[in-house]
Structure formats: structure tokens, C-alpha cells
PDB file of C-alpha atoms in Angstrom:
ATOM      1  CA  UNK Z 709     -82.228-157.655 106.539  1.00 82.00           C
ATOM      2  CA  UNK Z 710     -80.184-160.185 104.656  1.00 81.00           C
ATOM      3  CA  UNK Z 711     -76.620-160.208 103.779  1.00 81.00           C
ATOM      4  CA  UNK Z 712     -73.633-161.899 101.909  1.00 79.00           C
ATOM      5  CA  UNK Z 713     -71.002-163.305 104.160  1.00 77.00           C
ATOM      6  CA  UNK Z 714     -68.710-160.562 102.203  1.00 77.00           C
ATOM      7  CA  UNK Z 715     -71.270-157.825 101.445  1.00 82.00           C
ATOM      8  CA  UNK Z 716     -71.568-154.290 102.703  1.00 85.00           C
ATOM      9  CA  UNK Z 717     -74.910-153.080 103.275  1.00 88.00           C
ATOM     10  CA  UNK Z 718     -75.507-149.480 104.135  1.00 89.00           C
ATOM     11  CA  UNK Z 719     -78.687-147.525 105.405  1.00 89.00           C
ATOM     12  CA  UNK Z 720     -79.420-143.916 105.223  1.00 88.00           C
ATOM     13  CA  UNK Z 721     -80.576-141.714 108.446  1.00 87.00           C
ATOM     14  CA  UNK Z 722     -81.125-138.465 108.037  1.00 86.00           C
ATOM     15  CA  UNK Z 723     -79.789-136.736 111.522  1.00 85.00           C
ATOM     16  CA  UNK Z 724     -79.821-133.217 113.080  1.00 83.00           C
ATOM     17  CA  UNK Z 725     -76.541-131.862 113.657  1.00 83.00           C
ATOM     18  CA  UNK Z 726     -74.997-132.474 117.532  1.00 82.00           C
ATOM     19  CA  UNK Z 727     -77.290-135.451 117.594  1.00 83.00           C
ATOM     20  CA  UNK Z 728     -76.535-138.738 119.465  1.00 85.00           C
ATOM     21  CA  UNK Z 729     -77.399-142.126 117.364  1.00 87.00           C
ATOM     22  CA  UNK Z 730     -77.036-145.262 119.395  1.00 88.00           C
ATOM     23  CA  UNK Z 731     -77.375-148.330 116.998  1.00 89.00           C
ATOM     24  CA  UNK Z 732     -78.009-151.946 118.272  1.00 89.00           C
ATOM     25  CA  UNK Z 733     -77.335-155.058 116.489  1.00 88.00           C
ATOM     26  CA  UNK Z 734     -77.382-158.728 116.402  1.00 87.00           C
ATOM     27  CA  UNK Z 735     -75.787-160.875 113.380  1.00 84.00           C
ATOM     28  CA  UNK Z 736     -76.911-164.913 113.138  1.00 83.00           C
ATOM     29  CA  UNK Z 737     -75.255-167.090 109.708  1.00 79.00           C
ATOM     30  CA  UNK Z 738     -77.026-169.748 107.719  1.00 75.00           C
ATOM     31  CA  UNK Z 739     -76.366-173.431 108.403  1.00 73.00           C
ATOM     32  CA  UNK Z 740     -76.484-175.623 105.827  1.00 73.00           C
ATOM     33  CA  UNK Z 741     -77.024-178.216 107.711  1.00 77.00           C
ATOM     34  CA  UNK Z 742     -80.664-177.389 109.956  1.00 77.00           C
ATOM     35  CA  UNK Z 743     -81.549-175.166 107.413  1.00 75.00           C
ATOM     36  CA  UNK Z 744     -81.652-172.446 109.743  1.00 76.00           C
ATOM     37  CA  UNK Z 745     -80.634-169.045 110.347  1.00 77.00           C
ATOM     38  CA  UNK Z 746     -78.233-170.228 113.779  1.00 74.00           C
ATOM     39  CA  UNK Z 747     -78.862-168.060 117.126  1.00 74.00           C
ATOM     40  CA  UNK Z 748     -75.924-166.245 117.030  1.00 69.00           C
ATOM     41  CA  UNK Z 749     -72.456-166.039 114.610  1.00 65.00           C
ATOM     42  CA  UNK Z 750     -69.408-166.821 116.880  1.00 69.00           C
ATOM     43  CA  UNK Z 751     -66.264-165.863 115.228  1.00 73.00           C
ATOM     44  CA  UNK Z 752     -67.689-163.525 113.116  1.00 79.00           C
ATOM     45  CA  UNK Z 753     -67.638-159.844 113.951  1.00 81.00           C
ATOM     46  CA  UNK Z 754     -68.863-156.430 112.037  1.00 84.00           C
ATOM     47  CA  UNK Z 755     -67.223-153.518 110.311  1.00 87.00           C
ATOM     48  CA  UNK Z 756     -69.339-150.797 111.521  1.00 89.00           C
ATOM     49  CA  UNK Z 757     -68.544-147.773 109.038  1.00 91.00           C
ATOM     50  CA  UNK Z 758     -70.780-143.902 109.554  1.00 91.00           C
ATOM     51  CA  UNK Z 759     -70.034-141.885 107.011  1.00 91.00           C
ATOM     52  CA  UNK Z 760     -71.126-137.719 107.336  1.00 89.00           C
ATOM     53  CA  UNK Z 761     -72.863-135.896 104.675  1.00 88.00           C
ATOM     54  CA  UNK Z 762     -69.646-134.284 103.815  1.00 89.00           C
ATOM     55  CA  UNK Z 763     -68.232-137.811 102.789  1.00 87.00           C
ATOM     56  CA  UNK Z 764     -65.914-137.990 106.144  1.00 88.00           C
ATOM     57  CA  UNK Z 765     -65.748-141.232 108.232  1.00 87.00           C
ATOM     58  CA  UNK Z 766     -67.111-140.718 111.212  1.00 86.00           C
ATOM     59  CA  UNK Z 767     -66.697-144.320 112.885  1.00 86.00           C
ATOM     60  CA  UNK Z 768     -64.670-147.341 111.481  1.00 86.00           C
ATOM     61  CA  UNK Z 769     -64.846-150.104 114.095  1.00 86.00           C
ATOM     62  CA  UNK Z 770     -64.670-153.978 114.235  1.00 86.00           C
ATOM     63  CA  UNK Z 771     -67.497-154.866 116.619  1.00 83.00           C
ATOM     64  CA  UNK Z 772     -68.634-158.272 117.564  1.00 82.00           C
ATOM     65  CA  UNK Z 773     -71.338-160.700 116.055  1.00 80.00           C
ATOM     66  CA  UNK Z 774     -73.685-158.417 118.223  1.00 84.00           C
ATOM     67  CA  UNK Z 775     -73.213-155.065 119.922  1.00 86.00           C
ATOM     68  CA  UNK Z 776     -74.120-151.330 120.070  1.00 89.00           C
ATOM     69  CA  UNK Z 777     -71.989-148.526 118.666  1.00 89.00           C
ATOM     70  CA  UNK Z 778     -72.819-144.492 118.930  1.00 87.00           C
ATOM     71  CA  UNK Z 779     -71.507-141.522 117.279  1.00 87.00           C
ATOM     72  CA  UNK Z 780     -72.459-137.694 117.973  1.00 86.00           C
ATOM     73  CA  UNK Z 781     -73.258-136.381 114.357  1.00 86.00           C
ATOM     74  CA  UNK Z 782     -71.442-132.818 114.014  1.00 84.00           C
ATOM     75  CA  UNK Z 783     -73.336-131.721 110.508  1.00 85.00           C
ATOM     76  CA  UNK Z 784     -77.056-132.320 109.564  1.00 85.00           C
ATOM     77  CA  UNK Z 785     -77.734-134.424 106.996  1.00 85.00           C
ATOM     78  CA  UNK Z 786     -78.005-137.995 105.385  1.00 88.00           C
ATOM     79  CA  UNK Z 787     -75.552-140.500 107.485  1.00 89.00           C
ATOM     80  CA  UNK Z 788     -74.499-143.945 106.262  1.00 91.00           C
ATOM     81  CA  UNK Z 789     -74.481-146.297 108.457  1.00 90.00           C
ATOM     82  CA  UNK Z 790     -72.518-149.333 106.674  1.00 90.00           C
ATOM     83  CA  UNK Z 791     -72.329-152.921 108.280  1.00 88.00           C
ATOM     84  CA  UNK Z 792     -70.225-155.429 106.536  1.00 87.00           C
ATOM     85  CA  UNK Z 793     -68.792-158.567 108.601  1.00 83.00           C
ATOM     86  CA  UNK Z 794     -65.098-159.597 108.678  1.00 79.00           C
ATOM     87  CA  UNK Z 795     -65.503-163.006 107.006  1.00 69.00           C
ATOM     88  CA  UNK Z 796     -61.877-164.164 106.238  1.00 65.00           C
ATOM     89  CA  UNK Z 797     -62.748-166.834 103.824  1.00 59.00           C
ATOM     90  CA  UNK Z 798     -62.316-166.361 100.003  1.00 49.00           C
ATOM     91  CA  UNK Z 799     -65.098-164.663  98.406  1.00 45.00           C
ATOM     92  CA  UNK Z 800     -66.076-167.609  95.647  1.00 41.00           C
ATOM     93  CA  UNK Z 801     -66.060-169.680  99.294  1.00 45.00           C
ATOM     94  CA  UNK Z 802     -68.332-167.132 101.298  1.00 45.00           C
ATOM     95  CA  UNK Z 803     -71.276-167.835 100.011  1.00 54.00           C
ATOM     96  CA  UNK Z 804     -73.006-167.876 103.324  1.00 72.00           C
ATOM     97  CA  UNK Z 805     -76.177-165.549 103.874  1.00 80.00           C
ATOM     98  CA  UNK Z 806     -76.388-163.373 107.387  1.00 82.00           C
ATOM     99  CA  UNK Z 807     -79.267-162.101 108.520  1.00 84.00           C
ATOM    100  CA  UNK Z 808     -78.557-158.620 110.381  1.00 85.00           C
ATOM    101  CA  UNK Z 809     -80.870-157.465 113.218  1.00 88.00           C
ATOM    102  CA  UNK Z 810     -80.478-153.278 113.315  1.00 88.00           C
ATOM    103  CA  UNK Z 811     -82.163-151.255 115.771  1.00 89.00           C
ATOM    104  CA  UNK Z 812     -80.881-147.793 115.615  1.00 87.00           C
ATOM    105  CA  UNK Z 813     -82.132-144.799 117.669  1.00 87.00           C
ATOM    106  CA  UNK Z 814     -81.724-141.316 116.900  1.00 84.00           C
ATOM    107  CA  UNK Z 815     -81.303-138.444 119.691  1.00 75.00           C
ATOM    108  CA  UNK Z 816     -82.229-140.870 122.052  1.00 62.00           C
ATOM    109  CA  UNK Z 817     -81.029-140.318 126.111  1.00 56.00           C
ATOM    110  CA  UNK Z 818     -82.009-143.449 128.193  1.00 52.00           C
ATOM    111  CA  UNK Z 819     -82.840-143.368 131.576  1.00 50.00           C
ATOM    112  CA  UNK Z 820     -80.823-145.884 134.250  1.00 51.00           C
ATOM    113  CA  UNK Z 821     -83.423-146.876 136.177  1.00 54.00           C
ATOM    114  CA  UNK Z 822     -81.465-148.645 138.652  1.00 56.00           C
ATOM    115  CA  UNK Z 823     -79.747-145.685 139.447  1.00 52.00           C
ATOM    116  CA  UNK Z 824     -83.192-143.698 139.821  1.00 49.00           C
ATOM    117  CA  UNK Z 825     -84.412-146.876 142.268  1.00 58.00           C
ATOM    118  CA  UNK Z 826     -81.020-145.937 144.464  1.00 56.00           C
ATOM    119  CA  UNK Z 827     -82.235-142.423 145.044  1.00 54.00           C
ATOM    120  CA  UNK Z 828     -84.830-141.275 146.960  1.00 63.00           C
ATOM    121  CA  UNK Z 829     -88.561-139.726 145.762  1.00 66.00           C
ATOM    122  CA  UNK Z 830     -87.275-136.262 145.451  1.00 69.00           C
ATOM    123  CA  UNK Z 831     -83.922-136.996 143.328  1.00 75.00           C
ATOM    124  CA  UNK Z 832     -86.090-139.530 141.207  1.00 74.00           C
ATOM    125  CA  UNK Z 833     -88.250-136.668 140.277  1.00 80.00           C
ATOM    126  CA  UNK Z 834     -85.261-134.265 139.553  1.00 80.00           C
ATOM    127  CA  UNK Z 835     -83.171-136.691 137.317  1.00 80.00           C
ATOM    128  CA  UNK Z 836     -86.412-137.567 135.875  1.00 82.00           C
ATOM    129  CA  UNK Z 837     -87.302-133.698 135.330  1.00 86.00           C
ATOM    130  CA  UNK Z 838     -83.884-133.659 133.892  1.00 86.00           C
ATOM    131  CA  UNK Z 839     -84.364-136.316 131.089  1.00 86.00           C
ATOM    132  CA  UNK Z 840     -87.421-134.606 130.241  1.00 89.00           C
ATOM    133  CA  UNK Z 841     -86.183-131.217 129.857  1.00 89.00           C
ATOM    134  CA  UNK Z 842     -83.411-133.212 127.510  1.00 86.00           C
ATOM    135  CA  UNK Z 843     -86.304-134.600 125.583  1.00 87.00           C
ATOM    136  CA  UNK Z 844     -87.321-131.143 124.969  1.00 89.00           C
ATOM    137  CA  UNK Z 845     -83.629-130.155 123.869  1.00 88.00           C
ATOM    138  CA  UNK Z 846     -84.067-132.888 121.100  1.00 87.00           C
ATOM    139  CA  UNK Z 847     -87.318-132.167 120.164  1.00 88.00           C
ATOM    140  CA  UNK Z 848     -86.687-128.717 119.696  1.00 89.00           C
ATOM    141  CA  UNK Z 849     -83.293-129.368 117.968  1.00 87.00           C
ATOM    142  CA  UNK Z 850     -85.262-131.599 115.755  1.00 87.00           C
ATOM    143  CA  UNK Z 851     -87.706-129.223 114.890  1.00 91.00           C
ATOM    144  CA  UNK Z 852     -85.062-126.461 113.585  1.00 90.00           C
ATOM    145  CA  UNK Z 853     -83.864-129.151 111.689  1.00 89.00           C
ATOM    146  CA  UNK Z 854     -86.821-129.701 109.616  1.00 90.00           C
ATOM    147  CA  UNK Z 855     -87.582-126.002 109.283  1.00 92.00           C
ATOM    148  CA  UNK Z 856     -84.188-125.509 107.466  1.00 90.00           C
ATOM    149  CA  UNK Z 857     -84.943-128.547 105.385  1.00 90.00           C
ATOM    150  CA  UNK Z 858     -88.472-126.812 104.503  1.00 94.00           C
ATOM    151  CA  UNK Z 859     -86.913-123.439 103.452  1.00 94.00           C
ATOM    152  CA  UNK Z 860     -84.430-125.235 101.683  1.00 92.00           C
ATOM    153  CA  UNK Z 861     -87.413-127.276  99.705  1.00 95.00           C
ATOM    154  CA  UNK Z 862     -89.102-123.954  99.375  1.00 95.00           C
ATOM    155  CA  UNK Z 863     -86.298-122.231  97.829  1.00 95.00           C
ATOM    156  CA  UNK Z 864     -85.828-125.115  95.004  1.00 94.00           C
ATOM    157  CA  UNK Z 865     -89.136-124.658  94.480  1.00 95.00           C
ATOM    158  CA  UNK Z 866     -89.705-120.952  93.738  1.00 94.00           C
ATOM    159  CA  UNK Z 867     -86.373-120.964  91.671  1.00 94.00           C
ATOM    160  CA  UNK Z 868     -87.804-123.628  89.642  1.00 95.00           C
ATOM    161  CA  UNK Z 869     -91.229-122.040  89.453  1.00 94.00           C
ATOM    162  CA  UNK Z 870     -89.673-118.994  88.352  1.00 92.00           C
ATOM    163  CA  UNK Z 871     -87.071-120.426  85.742  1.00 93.00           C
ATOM    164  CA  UNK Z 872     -90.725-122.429  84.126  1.00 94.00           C
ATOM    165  CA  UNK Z 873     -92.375-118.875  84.246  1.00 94.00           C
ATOM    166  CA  UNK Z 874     -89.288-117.835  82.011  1.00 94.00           C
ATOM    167  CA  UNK Z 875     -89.013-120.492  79.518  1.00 94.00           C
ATOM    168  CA  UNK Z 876     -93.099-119.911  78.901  1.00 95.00           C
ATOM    169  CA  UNK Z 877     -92.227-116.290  77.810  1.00 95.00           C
ATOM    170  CA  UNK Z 878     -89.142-117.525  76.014  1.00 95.00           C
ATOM    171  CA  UNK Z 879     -91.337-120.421  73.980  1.00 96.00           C
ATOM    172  CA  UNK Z 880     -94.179-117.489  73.445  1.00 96.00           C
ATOM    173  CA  UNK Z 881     -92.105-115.269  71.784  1.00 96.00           C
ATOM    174  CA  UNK Z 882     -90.318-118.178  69.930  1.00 96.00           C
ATOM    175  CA  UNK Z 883     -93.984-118.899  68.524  1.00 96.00           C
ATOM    176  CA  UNK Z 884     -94.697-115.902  67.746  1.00 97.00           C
ATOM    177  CA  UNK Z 885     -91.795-114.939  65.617  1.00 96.00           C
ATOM    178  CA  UNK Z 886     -91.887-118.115  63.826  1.00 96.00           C
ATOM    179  CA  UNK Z 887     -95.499-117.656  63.110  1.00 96.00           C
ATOM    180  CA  UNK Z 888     -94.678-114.195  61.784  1.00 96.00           C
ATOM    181  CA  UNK Z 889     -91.934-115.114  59.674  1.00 96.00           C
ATOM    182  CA  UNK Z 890     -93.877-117.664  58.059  1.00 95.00           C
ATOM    183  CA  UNK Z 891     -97.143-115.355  57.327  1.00 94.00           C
ATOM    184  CA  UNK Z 892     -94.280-112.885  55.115  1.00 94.00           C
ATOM    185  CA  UNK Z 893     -92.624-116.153  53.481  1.00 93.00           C
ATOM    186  CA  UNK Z 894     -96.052-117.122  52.125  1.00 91.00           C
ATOM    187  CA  UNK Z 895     -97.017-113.407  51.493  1.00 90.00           C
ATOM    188  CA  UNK Z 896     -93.532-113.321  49.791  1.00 90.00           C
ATOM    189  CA  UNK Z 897     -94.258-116.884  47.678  1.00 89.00           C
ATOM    190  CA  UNK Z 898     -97.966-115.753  46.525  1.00 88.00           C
ATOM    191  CA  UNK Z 899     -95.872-111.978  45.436  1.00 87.00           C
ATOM    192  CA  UNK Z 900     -93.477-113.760  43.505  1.00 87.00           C
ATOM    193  CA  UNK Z 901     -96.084-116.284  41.624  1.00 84.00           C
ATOM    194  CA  UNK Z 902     -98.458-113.887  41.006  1.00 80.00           C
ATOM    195  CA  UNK Z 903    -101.193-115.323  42.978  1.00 74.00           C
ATOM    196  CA  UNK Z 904    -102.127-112.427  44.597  1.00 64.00           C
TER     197      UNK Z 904
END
């Protein structure tokens, strides 16, 4: 995505609690001059800012003009994830445009290879094995995740089913009585002129 010099952008990633997020990214600034978005920024580093769902900084770090940063999410929920680079100029002056690179990966456990390659058949299998069975963890973690989410939605729902059940009766008998009351005015009009 694209960028101000000065500007915070944020993303949203909605995590399972005790979750590892691993983000990757790469910043490059536009030069006037080619045109061009250069290969990389020197001098210019990132603000990396996570905020929790309960509005508490999680990470507040000055990175590089590339890096990684990773943070263990302790509540389920939306994350932000804000980037914003550490541009000292004046802000009518910073009118450069960055273009951010941002992989991030959520509940991810990589696998060193080279340290598999250094062990023999047997301990390649069990670490392996082991990375698997952490999948799994994840997976299942995930999966609670989005049932509590789904009895959550479910539980909106039915209240809000229920409260439009209510205010169908309540219009009904609003109807009903106003309908009423106007049959006896009229009844009450024709009395009193005689009509009837």
C-alpha cells in the first residue's frame, strides 16, 4: 500500500487469543528524480504500533526501513497493526509518498530447516511430527475461536429477532386502538349531527 512520508496507516487482523503474529515488511520512498519508487529507504525507519481489542498497546517499536516484528496476542479480537515512518522533516516539507510492503502471518510456527538437515532421519521426523502436532494446536485454537464468534453472532441475532417480534405486537395493538377510537369519533360526529 501507499503512504505519506508522515502518515499512519493501520490494518485490522482479527486474532485468537495466545496467538503468535509475525509481520514482515519492506518500506521503498519516491524519487523525484527517476520517477521511481527507489529499492529501499535508507535513513528512514518505522513506528510499528499493535494495539489489543481492549485499546492497550501491545508493541511500540522503531524498526528499520525493513524488518519483522511479532507479538503473542493475550485477548481475541480485532488487532491494529499501525505502521507510520519516523520522517523528521516538517510536515508541509514531507510530501514524499512510501510504498509499504506488509506480509503478516497469523499463528504461524516456521520450521528451521537447516537445523532439521543437521539431524538425522529419525529426529527429522520427530521435530517434524512436532510442528505438525503444533499446527493442530493452532488449528484447533482457531476453530474455538470462530465458534465463540458464531454464538456471539447468534445471540445478536435472536435478541434482535425477538425485540422485531415485539414491536409487531406493539404496532398491532397501536393499530388497532387507533382504528377503534376513530370508528366511536365518527359514530360520535354522525350522533351529534343527526345523521344517523
Amino acid at each position: 500500500f501507499h503512504s505519506g512520508e508522515r502518515e499512519q496507516k493501520c490494518i485490522i487482523e482479527d486474532v485468537p487469543s495466545d496467538t503468535l503474529v509475525i509481520g514482515n515488511y519492506k518500506v521503498q520512498r519516491w524519487d523525484m528524480k527517476i520517477r521511481d519508487f527507489l529499492e529501499s529507504a535508507p535513513g528512514l525507519g518505522m513506528i510499528v504500533t499493535v494495539t489489543s481489542p481492549s485499546a492497550e498497546v501491545q508493541l511500540s517499536k522503531l524498526y528499520g526501513s525493513q524488518g519483522t516484528f511479532s507479538f503473542t496476542s493475550y485477548l481475541s479480537g480485532e488487532h491494529f497493526i499501525c505502521l507510520q515512518s519516523n520522517s523528521s522533516r516538517f510536515v508541509a516539507l514531507a510530501g514524499s509518498k512510501l510504498r509499504i510492503h506488509l506480509d503478516i502471518r497469523v499463528g504461524e510456527h516456521f520450521l528451521d530447516e537447516s537445523v532439521v538437515q543437521a539431524k538425522d532421519k529419525v529426529n527429522e521426523v520427530n521435530i517434524r511430527l512436532e510442528h505438525l502436532i503444533e499446527q493442530i494446536h493452532h488449528i484447533a485454537k482457531e476453530q474455538n475461536y470462530e465458534r465463540e464468534r458464531e454464538e456471539k453472532f447468534r445471540k445478536t441475532s435472536e435478541e434482535t429477532n425477538s425485540n422485531i417480534v415485539w414491536w409487531a405486537i406493539v404496532q398491532t395493538l397501536i393499530l388497532i386502538s387507533i382504528g377503534i377510537w376513530q370508528i366511536k369519533s365518527l359514530r360520535d360526529f354522525f350522533i351529534s349531527k343527526k345523521l344517523v
